[in-house]
mmCIF file of N, CA and C in Angstrom:
data_model
loop_
_atom_site.group_PDB
_atom_site.id
_atom_site.type_symbol
_atom_site.label_atom_id
_atom_site.label_comp_id
_atom_site.label_asym_id
_atom_site.label_seq_id
_atom_site.Cartn_x
_atom_site.Cartn_y
_atom_site.Cartn_z
ATOM 1 N N MET A 1 22.292 -11.884 -12.640
ATOM 2 C CA MET A 1 21.186 -12.658 -12.092
ATOM 3 C C MET A 1 20.450 -11.810 -11.054
ATOM 4 N N PRO A 2 19.118 -11.744 -11.143
ATOM 5 C CA PRO A 2 18.348 -10.945 -10.187
ATOM 6 C C PRO A 2 18.478 -11.487 -8.768
ATOM 7 N N ARG A 3 18.476 -10.565 -7.833
ATOM 8 C CA ARG A 3 18.614 -10.960 -6.433
ATOM 9 C C ARG A 3 17.343 -11.619 -5.910
ATOM 10 N N TYR A 4 16.192 -11.088 -6.318
ATOM 11 C CA TYR A 4 14.908 -11.625 -5.864
ATOM 12 C C TYR A 4 14.107 -12.125 -7.059
ATOM 13 N N SER A 5 13.376 -13.194 -6.857
ATOM 14 C CA SER A 5 12.563 -13.740 -7.948
ATOM 15 C C SER A 5 11.353 -12.837 -8.192
ATOM 16 N N GLU A 6 10.785 -12.981 -9.357
ATOM 17 C CA GLU A 6 9.582 -12.206 -9.685
ATOM 18 C C GLU A 6 8.455 -12.553 -8.715
ATOM 19 N N GLN A 7 8.365 -13.805 -8.324
ATOM 20 C CA GLN A 7 7.318 -14.224 -7.383
ATOM 21 C C GLN A 7 7.496 -13.533 -6.036
ATOM 22 N N PHE A 8 8.722 -13.419 -5.556
ATOM 23 C CA PHE A 8 8.979 -12.718 -4.299
ATOM 24 C C PHE A 8 8.530 -11.266 -4.403
ATOM 25 N N LYS A 9 8.835 -10.622 -5.522
ATOM 26 C CA LYS A 9 8.460 -9.225 -5.727
ATOM 27 C C LYS A 9 6.940 -9.071 -5.719
ATOM 28 N N ARG A 10 6.256 -9.973 -6.410
ATOM 29 C CA ARG A 10 4.788 -9.912 -6.443
ATOM 30 C C ARG A 10 4.191 -10.185 -5.053
ATOM 31 N N ASP A 11 4.774 -11.125 -4.339
ATOM 32 C CA ASP A 11 4.299 -11.427 -2.984
ATOM 33 C C ASP A 11 4.526 -10.249 -2.041
ATOM 34 N N ALA A 12 5.638 -9.556 -2.205
ATOM 35 C CA ALA A 12 5.931 -8.379 -1.381
ATOM 36 C C ALA A 12 4.889 -7.291 -1.617
ATOM 37 N N VAL A 13 4.545 -7.068 -2.871
ATOM 38 C CA VAL A 13 3.522 -6.077 -3.212
ATOM 39 C C VAL A 13 2.173 -6.496 -2.641
ATOM 40 N N ALA A 14 1.837 -7.765 -2.760
ATOM 41 C CA ALA A 14 0.567 -8.269 -2.234
ATOM 42 C C ALA A 14 0.503 -8.111 -0.719
ATOM 43 N N LEU A 15 1.612 -8.372 -0.037
ATOM 44 C CA LEU A 15 1.659 -8.197 1.410
ATOM 45 C C LEU A 15 1.325 -6.762 1.780
ATOM 46 N N TYR A 16 1.947 -5.823 1.103
ATOM 47 C CA TYR A 16 1.708 -4.405 1.383
ATOM 48 C C TYR A 16 0.277 -3.991 1.042
ATOM 49 N N GLU A 17 -0.198 -4.386 -0.126
ATOM 50 C CA GLU A 17 -1.528 -3.956 -0.560
ATOM 51 C C GLU A 17 -2.655 -4.573 0.266
ATOM 52 N N ASN A 18 -2.437 -5.745 0.812
ATOM 53 C CA ASN A 18 -3.496 -6.433 1.550
ATOM 54 C C ASN A 18 -3.497 -6.150 3.045
ATOM 55 N N ASN A 19 -2.567 -5.346 3.510
ATOM 56 C CA ASN A 19 -2.494 -4.993 4.931
ATOM 57 C C ASN A 19 -2.519 -3.477 5.070
ATOM 58 N N GLU A 20 -3.711 -2.922 5.234
ATOM 59 C CA GLU A 20 -3.867 -1.472 5.285
ATOM 60 C C GLU A 20 -3.135 -0.825 6.450
ATOM 61 N N ASP A 21 -2.916 -1.548 7.521
ATOM 62 C CA ASP A 21 -2.245 -0.981 8.689
ATOM 63 C C ASP A 21 -0.727 -1.031 8.572
ATOM 64 N N LEU A 22 -0.219 -1.632 7.530
ATOM 65 C CA LEU A 22 1.213 -1.813 7.350
ATOM 66 C C LEU A 22 1.773 -0.683 6.489
ATOM 67 N N SER A 23 2.726 0.072 7.041
ATOM 68 C CA SER A 23 3.331 1.155 6.266
ATOM 69 C C SER A 23 4.333 0.571 5.271
ATOM 70 N N LEU A 24 4.668 1.358 4.279
ATOM 71 C CA LEU A 24 5.639 0.933 3.281
ATOM 72 C C LEU A 24 6.979 0.640 3.957
ATOM 73 N N HIS A 25 7.364 1.495 4.877
ATOM 74 C CA HIS A 25 8.627 1.325 5.605
ATOM 75 C C HIS A 25 8.624 0.027 6.421
ATOM 76 N N THR A 26 7.541 -0.219 7.140
ATOM 77 C CA THR A 26 7.443 -1.424 7.970
ATOM 78 C C THR A 26 7.420 -2.687 7.114
ATOM 79 N N ALA A 27 6.671 -2.655 6.027
ATOM 80 C CA ALA A 27 6.609 -3.822 5.144
ATOM 81 C C ALA A 27 7.990 -4.144 4.589
ATOM 82 N N ALA A 28 8.707 -3.119 4.147
ATOM 83 C CA ALA A 28 10.043 -3.331 3.605
ATOM 84 C C ALA A 28 10.975 -3.903 4.671
ATOM 85 N N ALA A 29 10.885 -3.363 5.888
ATOM 86 C CA ALA A 29 11.735 -3.857 6.978
ATOM 87 C C ALA A 29 11.427 -5.319 7.288
ATOM 88 N N GLU A 30 10.151 -5.680 7.315
ATOM 89 C CA GLU A 30 9.774 -7.069 7.595
ATOM 90 C C GLU A 30 10.285 -8.018 6.513
ATOM 91 N N LEU A 31 10.326 -7.538 5.275
ATOM 92 C CA LEU A 31 10.777 -8.371 4.163
ATOM 93 C C LEU A 31 12.295 -8.350 4.002
ATOM 94 N N GLY A 32 12.950 -7.423 4.700
ATOM 95 C CA GLY A 32 14.397 -7.327 4.599
ATOM 96 C C GLY A 32 14.872 -6.693 3.304
ATOM 97 N N ILE A 33 14.055 -5.787 2.759
ATOM 98 C CA ILE A 33 14.426 -5.097 1.531
ATOM 99 C C ILE A 33 14.369 -3.593 1.748
ATOM 100 N N ASN A 34 14.946 -2.858 0.819
ATOM 101 C CA ASN A 34 14.954 -1.408 0.875
ATOM 102 C C ASN A 34 13.560 -0.867 0.559
ATOM 103 N N ARG A 35 13.173 0.204 1.242
ATOM 104 C CA ARG A 35 11.857 0.801 1.027
ATOM 105 C C ARG A 35 11.684 1.255 -0.419
ATOM 106 N N SER A 36 12.720 1.833 -0.997
ATOM 107 C CA SER A 36 12.623 2.303 -2.383
ATOM 108 C C SER A 36 12.450 1.129 -3.352
ATOM 109 N N SER A 37 13.014 -0.027 -3.012
ATOM 110 C CA SER A 37 12.823 -1.216 -3.852
ATOM 111 C C SER A 37 11.368 -1.661 -3.820
ATOM 112 N N LEU A 38 10.789 -1.662 -2.628
ATOM 113 C CA LEU A 38 9.376 -2.043 -2.515
ATOM 114 C C LEU A 38 8.500 -1.046 -3.260
ATOM 115 N N TYR A 39 8.817 0.231 -3.144
ATOM 116 C CA TYR A 39 8.048 1.256 -3.852
ATOM 117 C C TYR A 39 8.128 1.040 -5.364
ATOM 118 N N SER A 40 9.307 0.723 -5.862
ATOM 119 C CA SER A 40 9.476 0.459 -7.300
ATOM 120 C C SER A 40 8.647 -0.740 -7.732
ATOM 121 N N ARG A 41 8.646 -1.796 -6.910
ATOM 122 C CA ARG A 41 7.862 -2.983 -7.232
ATOM 123 C C ARG A 41 6.369 -2.681 -7.159
ATOM 124 N N LEU A 42 5.998 -1.796 -6.281
ATOM 125 C CA LEU A 42 4.596 -1.398 -6.159
ATOM 126 C C LEU A 42 4.129 -0.718 -7.447
ATOM 127 N N LYS A 43 4.986 0.135 -8.006
ATOM 128 C CA LYS A 43 4.649 0.786 -9.268
ATOM 129 C C LYS A 43 4.616 -0.223 -10.409
ATOM 130 N N GLN A 44 5.484 -1.228 -10.334
ATOM 131 C CA GLN A 44 5.588 -2.213 -11.407
ATOM 132 C C GLN A 44 4.472 -3.261 -11.347
ATOM 133 N N TYR A 45 4.201 -3.792 -10.147
ATOM 134 C CA TYR A 45 3.277 -4.913 -10.005
ATOM 135 C C TYR A 45 1.989 -4.569 -9.262
ATOM 136 N N GLY A 46 1.909 -3.393 -8.694
ATOM 137 C CA GLY A 46 0.765 -3.040 -7.854
ATOM 138 C C GLY A 46 -0.538 -2.929 -8.615
ATOM 139 N N THR A 47 -1.616 -3.157 -7.900
ATOM 140 C CA THR A 47 -2.944 -3.082 -8.500
ATOM 141 C C THR A 47 -3.612 -1.743 -8.222
ATOM 142 N N GLY A 48 -3.057 -0.985 -7.292
ATOM 143 C CA GLY A 48 -3.680 0.273 -6.892
ATOM 144 C C GLY A 48 -4.811 0.055 -5.914
ATOM 145 N N LYS A 49 -5.019 -1.186 -5.511
ATOM 146 C CA LYS A 49 -6.119 -1.549 -4.617
ATOM 147 C C LYS A 49 -6.052 -0.781 -3.300
ATOM 148 N N ARG A 50 -4.884 -0.689 -2.745
ATOM 149 C CA ARG A 50 -4.731 -0.027 -1.450
ATOM 150 C C ARG A 50 -4.982 1.475 -1.577
ATOM 151 N N ALA A 51 -4.467 2.093 -2.615
ATOM 152 C CA ALA A 51 -4.670 3.521 -2.818
ATOM 153 C C ALA A 51 -6.149 3.825 -2.994
ATOM 154 N N HIS A 52 -6.856 2.956 -3.717
ATOM 155 C CA HIS A 52 -8.285 3.152 -3.938
ATOM 156 C C HIS A 52 -9.060 3.064 -2.630
ATOM 157 N N SER A 53 -8.750 2.080 -1.803
ATOM 158 C CA SER A 53 -9.478 1.930 -0.545
ATOM 159 C C SER A 53 -9.173 3.088 0.394
ATOM 160 N N LYS A 54 -7.957 3.628 0.364
ATOM 161 C CA LYS A 54 -7.618 4.776 1.189
ATOM 162 C C LYS A 54 -8.402 6.001 0.728
ATOM 163 N N ASN A 55 -8.518 6.200 -0.589
ATOM 164 C CA ASN A 55 -9.292 7.328 -1.102
ATOM 165 C C ASN A 55 -10.753 7.219 -0.691
ATOM 166 N N MET A 56 -11.298 6.016 -0.704
ATOM 167 C CA MET A 56 -12.690 5.823 -0.303
ATOM 168 C C MET A 56 -12.864 6.145 1.180
ATOM 169 N N ARG A 57 -11.929 5.737 2.029
ATOM 170 C CA ARG A 57 -11.996 6.057 3.456
ATOM 171 C C ARG A 57 -11.913 7.560 3.671
ATOM 172 N N ASP A 58 -11.022 8.226 2.922
ATOM 173 C CA ASP A 58 -10.873 9.670 3.054
ATOM 174 C C ASP A 58 -12.164 10.388 2.660
ATOM 175 N N LYS A 59 -12.806 9.936 1.590
ATOM 176 C CA LYS A 59 -14.065 10.549 1.156
ATOM 177 C C LYS A 59 -15.156 10.320 2.185
ATOM 178 N N THR A 60 -15.213 9.124 2.748
ATOM 179 C CA THR A 60 -16.199 8.816 3.779
ATOM 180 C C THR A 60 -15.975 9.690 5.003
ATOM 181 N N GLN A 61 -14.725 9.862 5.395
ATOM 182 C CA GLN A 61 -14.401 10.695 6.544
ATOM 183 C C GLN A 61 -14.780 12.148 6.273
ATOM 184 N N ALA A 62 -14.531 12.638 5.078
ATOM 185 C CA ALA A 62 -14.875 14.012 4.727
ATOM 186 C C ALA A 62 -16.385 14.209 4.777
ATOM 187 N N THR A 63 -17.139 13.219 4.305
ATOM 188 C CA THR A 63 -18.595 13.296 4.353
ATOM 189 C C THR A 63 -19.074 13.332 5.793
ATOM 190 N N THR A 64 -18.511 12.499 6.624
ATOM 191 C CA THR A 64 -18.883 12.466 8.037
ATOM 192 C C THR A 64 -18.572 13.804 8.698
ATOM 193 N N ASP A 65 -17.421 14.374 8.419
ATOM 194 C CA ASP A 65 -17.048 15.676 8.975
ATOM 195 C C ASP A 65 -18.012 16.752 8.515
ATOM 196 N N SER A 66 -18.383 16.725 7.243
ATOM 197 C CA SER A 66 -19.321 17.718 6.697
ATOM 198 C C SER A 66 -20.680 17.606 7.385
ATOM 199 N N GLU A 67 -21.151 16.390 7.591
ATOM 200 C CA GLU A 67 -22.437 16.194 8.245
ATOM 201 C C GLU A 67 -22.388 16.678 9.693
ATOM 202 N N ARG A 68 -21.295 16.440 10.364
ATOM 203 C CA ARG A 68 -21.129 16.879 11.745
ATOM 204 C C ARG A 68 -21.157 18.401 11.834
ATOM 205 N N ILE A 69 -20.528 19.071 10.891
ATOM 206 C CA ILE A 69 -20.501 20.532 10.876
ATOM 207 C C ILE A 69 -21.896 21.088 10.619
ATOM 208 N N ARG A 70 -22.640 20.462 9.719
ATOM 209 C CA ARG A 70 -23.990 20.943 9.415
ATOM 210 C C ARG A 70 -24.927 20.835 10.600
ATOM 211 N N GLN A 71 -24.698 19.862 11.458
ATOM 212 C CA GLN A 71 -25.571 19.671 12.609
ATOM 213 C C GLN A 71 -25.250 20.723 13.639
#
């Protein structure tokens, strides 16, 4: 019998993906689960939403840095 329900796993992933300031380690600690378990669930149920928004922020920051250098 699984230790955690599928709904709990999906909710854990949603918690992590919807809180950009929350690290994987901190989210796992708050939920009382192992970090590697949360990472596995992220690969299984994740939408990639958080990774996409981080990439967009990184690109925006790079553009800002480039503009600052040109000035």
